mmCIF file of C-alpha atoms and ligand atoms in Angstrom:
data_model
loop_
_atom_site.group_PDB
_atom_site.id
_atom_site.type_symbol
_atom_site.label_atom_id
_atom_site.label_comp_id
_atom_site.label_asym_id
_atom_site.label_seq_id
_atom_site.Cartn_x
_atom_site.Cartn_y
_atom_site.Cartn_z
ATOM 1 C CA MET A 1 93.473 -12.934 -3.515
ATOM 2 C CA SER A 2 91.925 -12.673 -0.074
ATOM 3 C CA ASN A 3 88.241 -13.125 0.629
ATOM 4 C CA ILE A 4 86.674 -10.006 2.197
ATOM 5 C CA LEU A 5 83.159 -9.673 3.757
ATOM 6 C CA VAL A 6 81.888 -6.086 3.712
ATOM 7 C CA THR A 7 78.886 -5.382 5.993
ATOM 8 C CA GLY A 8 76.766 -2.516 4.915
ATOM 9 C CA GLY A 9 78.292 -2.692 1.431
ATOM 10 C CA ALA A 10 75.126 -1.476 -0.145
ATOM 11 C CA GLY A 11 75.485 1.895 1.608
ATOM 12 C CA TYR A 12 77.338 5.038 0.651
ATOM 13 C CA ILE A 13 80.919 4.494 1.926
ATOM 14 C CA GLY A 14 80.443 0.644 1.855
ATOM 15 C CA SER A 15 79.600 0.572 -1.937
ATOM 16 C CA HIS A 16 82.521 2.836 -2.824
ATOM 17 C CA THR A 17 84.864 0.509 -0.801
ATOM 18 C CA VAL A 18 83.436 -2.600 -2.455
ATOM 19 C CA HIS A 19 84.091 -1.094 -5.856
ATOM 20 C CA GLN A 20 87.686 -0.420 -5.037
ATOM 21 C CA LEU A 21 88.152 -3.917 -3.501
ATOM 22 C CA LEU A 22 86.872 -5.478 -6.638
ATOM 23 C CA GLN A 23 89.162 -3.262 -8.893
ATOM 24 C CA ARG A 24 92.095 -4.540 -6.858
ATOM 25 C CA GLY A 25 91.105 -8.275 -7.352
ATOM 26 C CA TYR A 26 89.722 -9.087 -3.941
ATOM 27 C CA ASN A 27 86.922 -11.640 -3.712
ATOM 28 C CA VAL A 28 84.143 -9.477 -2.124
ATOM 29 C CA THR A 29 80.998 -10.744 -0.277
ATOM 30 C CA VAL A 30 78.486 -8.157 0.888
ATOM 31 C CA LEU A 31 76.236 -8.497 3.747
ATOM 32 C CA ASP A 32 73.436 -5.905 4.055
ATOM 33 C CA ASP A 33 69.912 -5.921 5.336
ATOM 34 C CA LEU A 34 68.949 -3.122 2.928
ATOM 35 C CA SER A 35 67.403 -1.093 5.731
ATOM 36 C CA THR A 36 69.179 1.957 4.363
ATOM 37 C CA GLY A 37 71.388 0.630 1.613
ATOM 38 C CA PHE A 38 70.530 0.099 -2.105
ATOM 39 C CA ARG A 39 70.443 -3.157 -3.932
ATOM 40 C CA ASP A 40 71.793 -1.535 -7.168
ATOM 41 C CA ALA A 41 74.839 -0.247 -5.384
ATOM 42 C CA VAL A 42 76.371 -3.732 -5.261
ATOM 43 C CA PRO A 43 77.070 -6.217 -8.196
ATOM 44 C CA GLU A 44 74.081 -8.676 -7.848
ATOM 45 C CA PRO A 45 75.733 -12.013 -7.061
ATOM 46 C CA ARG A 46 77.836 -10.657 -4.253
ATOM 47 C CA LEU A 47 75.006 -9.433 -2.219
ATOM 48 C CA HIS A 48 73.656 -11.491 0.745
ATOM 49 C CA ILE A 49 70.594 -9.869 2.324
ATOM 50 C CA CYS A 50 70.817 -10.730 5.981
ATOM 51 C CA SER A 51 70.602 -9.127 9.364
ATOM 52 C CA LEU A 52 73.723 -8.801 11.483
ATOM 53 C CA PHE A 53 71.546 -10.200 14.407
ATOM 54 C CA ASP A 54 71.377 -13.571 12.698
ATOM 55 C CA THR A 55 74.645 -14.807 14.246
ATOM 56 C CA GLU A 56 74.175 -18.286 12.965
ATOM 57 C CA GLN A 57 73.549 -17.239 9.359
ATOM 58 C CA VAL A 58 76.439 -14.757 9.438
ATOM 59 C CA THR A 59 78.786 -17.507 10.772
ATOM 60 C CA GLN A 60 77.647 -19.868 8.048
ATOM 61 C CA LEU A 61 78.349 -17.146 5.396
ATOM 62 C CA LEU A 62 81.837 -16.469 6.884
ATOM 63 C CA VAL A 63 82.790 -20.133 6.773
ATOM 64 C CA ARG A 64 81.160 -20.787 3.298
ATOM 65 C CA GLN A 65 82.963 -17.842 1.703
ATOM 66 C CA LYS A 66 86.216 -18.657 3.464
ATOM 67 C CA ILE A 67 86.416 -15.062 4.638
ATOM 68 C CA ASP A 68 89.860 -13.746 5.655
ATOM 69 C CA ALA A 69 88.870 -10.365 6.865
ATOM 70 C CA VAL A 70 85.757 -8.267 7.640
ATOM 71 C CA VAL A 71 85.136 -4.583 6.817
ATOM 72 C CA HIS A 72 82.244 -3.491 9.087
ATOM 73 C CA PHE A 73 80.157 -0.552 7.982
ATOM 74 C CA ALA A 74 76.634 -1.559 8.791
ATOM 75 C CA ALA A 75 75.272 0.959 11.239
ATOM 76 C CA PHE A 76 72.769 3.818 11.668
ATOM 77 C CA ILE A 77 74.516 7.114 11.138
ATOM 78 C CA ALA A 78 72.057 9.935 11.758
ATOM 79 C CA VAL A 79 73.205 12.008 14.683
ATOM 80 C CA GLY A 80 69.938 13.876 15.107
ATOM 81 C CA GLU A 81 67.873 10.573 15.039
ATOM 82 C CA SER A 82 70.270 9.020 17.569
ATOM 83 C CA THR A 83 69.388 11.731 20.119
ATOM 84 C CA LYS A 84 65.554 11.018 19.642
ATOM 85 C CA GLU A 85 65.876 7.121 19.552
ATOM 86 C CA PRO A 86 69.098 6.196 21.536
ATOM 87 C CA GLU A 87 67.854 2.631 22.139
ATOM 88 C CA LYS A 88 67.624 1.940 18.297
ATOM 89 C CA TYR A 89 71.184 3.160 17.907
ATOM 90 C CA PHE A 90 72.606 1.145 20.858
ATOM 91 C CA THR A 91 70.763 -1.924 19.611
ATOM 92 C CA ASN A 92 71.718 -1.747 16.098
ATOM 93 C CA ASN A 93 75.284 -0.277 16.240
ATOM 94 C CA VAL A 94 76.460 -1.965 19.453
ATOM 95 C CA ALA A 95 74.505 -5.157 19.713
ATOM 96 C CA GLY A 96 74.561 -5.734 15.984
ATOM 97 C CA SER A 97 78.350 -5.406 16.007
ATOM 98 C CA LEU A 98 78.724 -7.773 18.925
ATOM 99 C CA SER A 99 76.606 -10.384 17.016
ATOM 100 C CA LEU A 100 78.987 -10.070 14.122
ATOM 101 C CA PHE A 101 82.028 -10.318 16.326
ATOM 102 C CA SER A 102 80.477 -13.555 17.875
ATOM 103 C CA ALA A 103 80.053 -14.909 14.362
ATOM 104 C CA MET A 104 83.592 -14.008 13.491
ATOM 105 C CA ALA A 105 84.821 -15.862 16.687
ATOM 106 C CA ALA A 106 82.789 -18.969 15.837
ATOM 107 C CA ALA A 107 84.062 -18.936 12.216
ATOM 108 C CA GLY A 108 87.711 -18.191 13.277
ATOM 109 C CA VAL A 109 87.927 -14.885 11.410
ATOM 110 C CA LYS A 110 90.481 -12.592 13.174
ATOM 111 C CA LYS A 111 90.766 -9.479 11.121
ATOM 112 C CA LEU A 112 88.470 -6.572 11.110
ATOM 113 C CA VAL A 113 88.239 -3.037 9.710
ATOM 114 C CA PHE A 114 85.790 -0.881 11.699
ATOM 115 C CA SER A 115 83.934 2.146 10.581
ATOM 116 C CA SER A 116 84.231 4.750 13.265
ATOM 117 C CA THR A 117 83.824 8.428 13.359
ATOM 118 C CA ALA A 118 85.199 11.762 14.494
ATOM 119 C CA ALA A 119 81.998 11.965 16.591
ATOM 120 C CA VAL A 120 83.849 9.943 19.201
ATOM 121 C CA TYR A 121 85.827 13.122 20.023
ATOM 122 C CA GLY A 122 82.785 15.236 20.830
ATOM 123 C CA ASN A 123 83.774 18.827 21.283
ATOM 124 C CA PRO A 124 87.647 18.554 20.964
ATOM 125 C CA VAL A 125 89.733 20.816 23.054
ATOM 126 C CA SER A 126 91.920 21.711 20.091
ATOM 127 C CA THR A 127 92.215 20.997 16.339
ATOM 128 C CA PRO A 128 93.641 19.431 14.304
ATOM 129 C CA ILE A 129 92.639 16.362 16.307
ATOM 130 C CA LEU A 130 95.066 13.530 17.045
ATOM 131 C CA GLU A 131 93.969 9.901 17.713
ATOM 132 C CA THR A 132 95.141 10.518 21.309
ATOM 133 C CA ALA A 133 92.577 13.047 22.010
ATOM 134 C CA THR A 134 90.039 12.496 24.671
ATOM 135 C CA ILE A 135 87.132 10.308 23.692
ATOM 136 C CA ALA A 136 84.064 12.231 24.846
ATOM 137 C CA PRO A 137 81.037 11.835 22.466
ATOM 138 C CA VAL A 138 78.315 14.379 22.704
ATOM 139 C CA ASN A 139 75.405 12.337 21.088
ATOM 140 C CA PRO A 140 74.376 8.688 21.299
ATOM 141 C CA TYR A 141 75.573 7.924 17.710
ATOM 142 C CA GLY A 142 79.226 8.862 18.610
ATOM 143 C CA GLU A 143 78.846 6.858 21.872
ATOM 144 C CA THR A 144 77.719 3.704 20.008
ATOM 145 C CA LYS A 145 80.963 3.979 17.941
ATOM 146 C CA ALA A 146 83.129 4.642 20.999
ATOM 147 C CA THR A 147 81.549 1.771 22.771
ATOM 148 C CA VAL A 148 82.368 -0.714 19.821
ATOM 149 C CA GLU A 149 85.871 0.709 19.672
ATOM 150 C CA ARG A 150 86.333 -0.162 23.415
ATOM 151 C CA ALA A 151 84.969 -3.599 22.836
ATOM 152 C CA LEU A 152 87.439 -4.100 20.004
ATOM 153 C CA VAL A 153 90.417 -3.291 22.278
ATOM 154 C CA TRP A 154 89.285 -6.057 24.686
ATOM 155 C CA LEU A 155 88.518 -8.520 21.869
ATOM 156 C CA ASP A 156 92.069 -8.114 20.747
ATOM 157 C CA GLN A 157 93.410 -8.779 24.275
ATOM 158 C CA CYS A 158 91.102 -11.564 25.111
ATOM 159 C CA ARG A 159 90.657 -13.294 21.756
ATOM 160 C CA GLY A 160 93.332 -12.076 19.353
ATOM 161 C CA LEU A 161 90.875 -10.245 17.123
ATOM 162 C CA ARG A 162 93.071 -7.738 15.185
ATOM 163 C CA SER A 163 91.165 -4.549 14.134
ATOM 164 C CA VAL A 164 91.850 -1.318 12.455
ATOM 165 C CA ARG A 165 89.445 1.360 13.648
ATOM 166 C CA LEU A 166 89.069 4.260 11.155
ATOM 167 C CA ARG A 167 87.577 7.577 12.451
ATOM 168 C CA TYR A 168 85.969 9.257 9.548
ATOM 169 C CA PHE A 169 85.644 13.022 9.267
ATOM 170 C CA ASN A 170 82.996 14.422 6.776
ATOM 171 C CA ALA A 171 82.569 11.867 4.000
ATOM 172 C CA CYS A 172 81.446 13.456 0.751
ATOM 173 C CA GLY A 173 81.646 13.269 -3.010
ATOM 174 C CA ALA A 174 81.017 10.249 -5.310
ATOM 175 C CA ASN A 175 82.466 7.982 -7.928
ATOM 176 C CA ALA A 176 80.406 9.005 -10.851
ATOM 177 C CA GLU A 177 82.317 6.705 -13.244
ATOM 178 C CA ALA A 178 81.281 3.683 -11.124
ATOM 179 C CA GLY A 179 77.751 4.892 -10.987
ATOM 180 C CA LEU A 180 77.902 5.323 -7.295
ATOM 181 C CA SER A 181 76.585 8.333 -5.159
ATOM 182 C CA GLU A 182 75.284 9.497 -1.801
ATOM 183 C CA ARG A 183 71.609 8.705 -1.225
ATOM 184 C CA HIS A 184 70.807 9.141 2.474
ATOM 185 C CA VAL A 185 67.073 9.307 3.270
ATOM 186 C CA PRO A 186 66.464 11.818 4.691
ATOM 187 C CA GLU A 187 69.494 13.630 3.528
ATOM 188 C CA THR A 188 71.080 15.765 6.317
ATOM 189 C CA HIS A 189 74.636 16.374 4.949
ATOM 190 C CA LEU A 190 75.808 19.727 3.733
ATOM 191 C CA ILE A 191 77.174 19.211 0.284
ATOM 192 C CA PRO A 192 74.080 17.227 -1.067
ATOM 193 C CA LEU A 193 71.808 19.795 0.544
ATOM 194 C CA LEU A 194 73.700 22.745 -1.043
ATOM 195 C CA LEU A 195 73.485 21.058 -4.446
ATOM 196 C CA LYS A 196 69.750 20.275 -3.804
ATOM 197 C CA ALA A 197 69.085 23.910 -3.205
ATOM 198 C CA VAL A 198 70.721 24.772 -6.475
ATOM 199 C CA VAL A 199 68.618 22.215 -8.341
ATOM 200 C CA THR A 200 65.217 22.905 -6.667
ATOM 201 C CA GLY A 201 65.534 26.611 -5.999
ATOM 202 C CA GLN A 202 64.317 25.920 -2.415
ATOM 203 C CA PRO A 203 66.644 27.535 0.178
ATOM 204 C CA MET A 204 68.819 25.474 2.491
ATOM 205 C CA THR A 205 69.478 26.607 5.918
ATOM 206 C CA ILE A 206 72.972 27.468 7.295
ATOM 207 C CA PHE A 207 73.020 26.265 10.941
ATOM 208 C CA GLY A 208 74.506 28.998 13.072
ATOM 209 C CA THR A 209 76.633 32.066 12.058
ATOM 210 C CA ASP A 210 77.894 32.904 15.649
ATOM 211 C CA TYR A 211 80.500 30.166 16.023
ATOM 212 C CA PRO A 212 84.036 31.212 17.179
ATOM 213 C CA THR A 213 85.504 30.816 13.669
ATOM 214 C CA ALA A 214 86.715 33.273 11.135
ATOM 215 C CA ASP A 215 83.345 33.645 9.369
ATOM 216 C CA GLY A 216 81.131 32.435 12.200
ATOM 217 C CA THR A 217 80.127 29.069 10.568
ATOM 218 C CA CYS A 218 81.250 25.629 11.491
ATOM 219 C CA ILE A 219 84.482 24.202 10.066
ATOM 220 C CA ARG A 220 84.692 20.622 8.863
ATOM 221 C CA ASP A 221 87.293 18.317 7.199
ATOM 222 C CA TYR A 222 85.618 17.136 4.001
ATOM 223 C CA ILE A 223 87.064 13.875 2.832
ATOM 224 C CA HIS A 224 86.247 12.292 -0.529
ATOM 225 C CA VAL A 225 84.515 8.941 -0.318
ATOM 226 C CA ASP A 226 87.049 7.348 -2.622
ATOM 227 C CA ASP A 227 89.940 8.563 -0.329
ATOM 228 C CA LEU A 228 88.050 7.016 2.512
ATOM 229 C CA ALA A 229 87.658 3.809 0.555
ATOM 230 C CA ALA A 230 91.406 3.808 -0.108
ATOM 231 C CA ALA A 231 92.067 4.064 3.676
ATOM 232 C CA HIS A 232 90.020 0.775 4.127
ATOM 233 C CA ILE A 233 92.136 -0.941 1.504
ATOM 234 C CA ALA A 234 95.365 0.284 3.198
ATOM 235 C CA ALA A 235 93.868 -0.973 6.583
ATOM 236 C CA ILE A 236 93.128 -4.467 5.107
ATOM 237 C CA GLU A 237 96.501 -4.794 3.623
ATOM 238 C CA HIS A 238 98.113 -3.828 7.009
ATOM 239 C CA LEU A 239 95.891 -6.619 8.667
ATOM 240 C CA LEU A 240 96.414 -9.245 6.149
ATOM 241 C CA GLY A 241 100.210 -8.540 6.487
ATOM 242 C CA ASP A 242 99.842 -9.404 10.118
ATOM 243 C CA GLY A 243 99.822 -5.903 11.303
ATOM 244 C CA GLU A 244 98.679 -5.015 14.834
ATOM 245 C CA SER A 245 95.382 -3.414 15.924
ATOM 246 C CA ASP A 246 95.437 0.296 15.552
ATOM 247 C CA VAL A 247 93.361 3.424 15.141
ATOM 248 C CA PHE A 248 93.486 6.201 12.551
ATOM 249 C CA ASN A 249 91.839 9.434 11.750
ATOM 250 C CA VAL A 250 90.730 9.626 8.052
ATOM 251 C CA GLY A 251 90.577 13.325 6.940
ATOM 252 C CA THR A 252 92.395 15.646 4.656
ATOM 253 C CA GLY A 253 93.900 17.814 7.582
ATOM 254 C CA ARG A 254 92.245 20.905 6.077
ATOM 255 C CA GLY A 255 89.095 22.526 7.302
ATOM 256 C CA PHE A 256 86.349 24.555 5.371
ATOM 257 C CA SER A 257 83.682 26.606 6.800
ATOM 258 C CA VAL A 258 79.980 26.138 5.724
ATOM 259 C CA ARG A 259 80.265 29.542 3.889
ATOM 260 C CA GLU A 260 83.500 28.284 2.136
ATOM 261 C CA VAL A 261 81.662 25.158 0.971
ATOM 262 C CA LEU A 262 78.656 27.182 -0.191
ATOM 263 C CA ALA A 263 81.070 29.347 -2.325
ATOM 264 C CA ALA A 264 82.748 26.191 -3.809
ATOM 265 C CA VAL A 265 79.179 24.926 -4.788
ATOM 266 C CA GLU A 266 78.519 28.149 -6.463
ATOM 267 C CA ASN A 267 81.793 27.937 -8.417
ATOM 268 C CA VAL A 268 81.261 24.452 -9.501
ATOM 269 C CA THR A 269 77.637 24.827 -10.528
ATOM 270 C CA GLY A 270 77.832 28.401 -11.817
ATOM 271 C CA LYS A 271 74.633 29.180 -9.890
ATOM 272 C CA PRO A 272 73.745 30.839 -6.609
ATOM 273 C CA VAL A 273 72.812 28.685 -3.729
ATOM 274 C CA PRO A 274 69.518 29.844 -2.258
ATOM 275 C CA HIS A 275 70.029 29.891 1.431
ATOM 276 C CA VAL A 276 68.766 31.269 4.783
ATOM 277 C CA PHE A 277 70.514 31.649 8.104
ATOM 278 C CA GLY A 278 69.111 29.579 10.982
ATOM 279 C CA ASP A 279 69.973 28.611 14.532
ATOM 280 C CA ARG A 280 72.811 26.363 15.576
ATOM 281 C CA ARG A 281 71.968 22.657 15.181
ATOM 282 C CA GLU A 282 72.201 20.838 18.504
ATOM 283 C CA GLY A 283 75.389 18.913 19.041
ATOM 284 C CA ASP A 284 77.467 20.582 16.267
ATOM 285 C CA PRO A 285 81.080 21.370 17.494
ATOM 286 C CA ALA A 286 82.535 24.561 15.990
ATOM 287 C CA GLU A 287 85.505 22.987 14.315
ATOM 288 C CA LEU A 288 86.462 19.220 13.488
ATOM 289 C CA VAL A 289 89.638 18.898 11.549
ATOM 290 C CA ALA A 290 91.749 15.691 11.392
ATOM 291 C CA ASP A 291 95.470 15.315 12.065
ATOM 292 C CA SER A 292 95.759 12.402 9.702
ATOM 293 C CA SER A 293 99.542 12.237 9.790
ATOM 294 C CA LYS A 294 99.432 8.745 11.597
ATOM 295 C CA LEU A 295 97.496 7.182 8.573
ATOM 296 C CA ARG A 296 99.937 8.951 6.138
ATOM 297 C CA SER A 297 103.118 7.769 7.820
ATOM 298 C CA ARG A 298 102.089 4.294 9.035
ATOM 299 C CA LEU A 299 99.908 3.100 6.179
ATOM 300 C CA GLY A 300 101.239 5.305 3.396
ATOM 301 C CA TRP A 301 97.781 6.790 2.635
ATOM 302 C CA ARG A 302 97.397 10.084 0.784
ATOM 303 C CA PRO A 303 94.129 11.859 -0.084
ATOM 304 C CA GLU A 304 93.816 12.359 -3.881
ATOM 305 C CA TYR A 305 91.033 14.948 -3.578
ATOM 306 C CA THR A 306 92.624 17.913 -1.773
ATOM 307 C CA GLU A 307 90.600 20.614 -3.482
ATOM 308 C CA LEU A 308 87.015 21.155 -2.296
ATOM 309 C CA GLU A 309 85.872 22.166 -5.779
ATOM 310 C CA ARG A 310 86.910 18.719 -7.162
ATOM 311 C CA ILE A 311 85.022 16.939 -4.322
ATOM 312 C CA VAL A 312 81.873 19.007 -5.088
ATOM 313 C CA ALA A 313 82.264 18.466 -8.855
ATOM 314 C CA SER A 314 82.391 14.652 -8.326
ATOM 315 C CA ALA A 315 78.932 14.769 -6.651
ATOM 316 C CA TRP A 316 77.283 17.343 -8.966
ATOM 317 C CA PRO A 317 76.089 14.922 -11.743
ATOM 318 C CA SER A 318 74.402 12.512 -9.342
ATOM 319 C CA GLU A 319 72.902 15.187 -7.245
ATOM 320 C CA GLN A 320 71.417 16.977 -10.304
ATOM 321 C CA ARG A 321 69.646 13.672 -11.239
ATOM 322 C CA ARG A 322 68.655 13.116 -7.680
ATOM 323 C CA TRP A 323 66.853 16.356 -7.022
ATOM 324 C CA ALA A 324 65.544 17.035 -10.611
HETATM 325 N N1 LIG B 401 75.092 22.242 7.946
HETATM 326 C C1 LIG B 401 74.286 23.302 7.655
HETATM 327 N N2 LIG B 401 73.023 23.137 7.052
HETATM 328 C C2 LIG B 401 72.666 21.934 6.716
HETATM 329 C C3 LIG B 401 73.374 20.806 6.974
HETATM 330 C C4 LIG B 401 74.635 21.031 7.512
HETATM 331 O O1 LIG B 401 74.697 24.471 7.918
HETATM 332 O O2 LIG B 401 71.437 21.796 6.186
HETATM 333 C C5 LIG B 401 76.263 22.370 8.612
HETATM 334 C C6 LIG B 401 76.387 21.689 9.992
HETATM 335 O O3 LIG B 401 76.012 22.499 10.916
HETATM 336 C C7 LIG B 401 77.875 21.280 10.064
HETATM 337 C C8 LIG B 401 78.362 21.207 8.530
HETATM 338 O O4 LIG B 401 77.333 21.777 7.742
HETATM 339 O O5 LIG B 401 78.559 22.468 10.416
HETATM 340 C C9 LIG B 401 78.472 19.763 8.159
HETATM 341 O O6 LIG B 401 77.276 18.971 8.536
HETATM 342 P P1 LIG B 401 76.950 17.558 7.938
HETATM 343 O O7 LIG B 401 75.591 17.257 8.511
HETATM 344 O O8 LIG B 401 77.215 17.506 6.512
HETATM 345 O O9 LIG B 401 78.073 16.724 8.757
HETATM 346 P P2 LIG B 401 78.454 16.443 10.272
HETATM 347 O O10 LIG B 401 79.496 17.508 10.515
HETATM 348 O O11 LIG B 401 77.223 16.669 11.098
HETATM 349 O O12 LIG B 401 78.977 15.144 10.263
#
C-alpha cells in the first residue's frame, strides 16, 4: 500500500481522515505541531511533532518514510481570528504551505490533496455553488486558502505537482466508534455550540434573523466529517492512479437554516436549546450550499450522512462529555 503523509492529522478533519486511511490499509505518517491538534487523536507511533516551517526536517521525513502522497490539513481555521490577525494567517497558512511544497519538491513527492474551503467563494452570486464560481473571499482566512490554491495551479504547470483541492462546506459530526470528535478551542461552530447550550443550560446566540432566507437565518451545507474524510480517500486514489490536478466542492448539496439545525438538535437530544437572538456575525454570507455533482460524477463519491439528525446524533455523545 502507498505511504501517505497527513499534515495536521491531529486535528478534527485530519484525525478522521487518518482513521479512514488506516482502515483502508495505507501506511500513514502524521506531521503536526500540536498547536491546535490533540496528541491522543493519532495512534502514537505515527505522530511526528514538527513545524511545517522546518523545511529540512519535513524533507527528511518525506524521504525516510518514502512518502507517495501528502494530504495537507495543517492550517489555522478561525474566520473571526483571521480578521483580527491577518499576518498570523498568511504566515501560517500560506508560508507554511510553501515550506511544505518546497520540502515535497526536494524529496520528489508530486501528489497532494489540499484542504480548501467554501470561504474562497465569499458571498456567492447564486447557490448551489459550482467550482467555476468566482473566487472572491471576504475574509483573510478564505484569502489564504485561495492564495495556496493559485500557487498549486502554478506548481502543477512549473513543476508537475499534481494536486486535488477540496473545498469544504460546513464540516460537522464525529466518528464516535473511533473515539474521535470535534474539539476546537475556542469553539465557534454551530452544532457543537447548540449541543453545549443543551448540556450547560447557558443560552447560545443565533447570529442574525434578518437574512433574505425563508426563516431569516443563514443557510449552510452541513457535511459529516466522515464523508469529508471519504472525499480525501477518493482524491488520493485519483492521484495515485495518475489522475490530473482538479478542484472539487465537498458538501451534501442540501442547505439547512440555523433554525432548522436548532430544531434537529432538539429532536436528537429531546431537550430545548436555550438560545437568544443576536446581530449578524461579520462576514457571514446568507447562503452557502455546494453543487457537489462534479465530485460525485468524477470520483464516484457519495455522502452517507444525508439526514441532519444523524449528523447531530453522531456528535451528541462526545459533546455531552465535552461540556459536562
Ligand atoms: N452561528 C450562529 N451562532 C453561533 C455560531 C454560528 O448563529 O454561535 C451561525 C453562523 O452565523 C452561520 C452558521 O451558524 O450562519 C454556521 O456557522 P459556523 O461557525 O458553524 O460555520 P461557518 O459557516 O462560519 O463556516
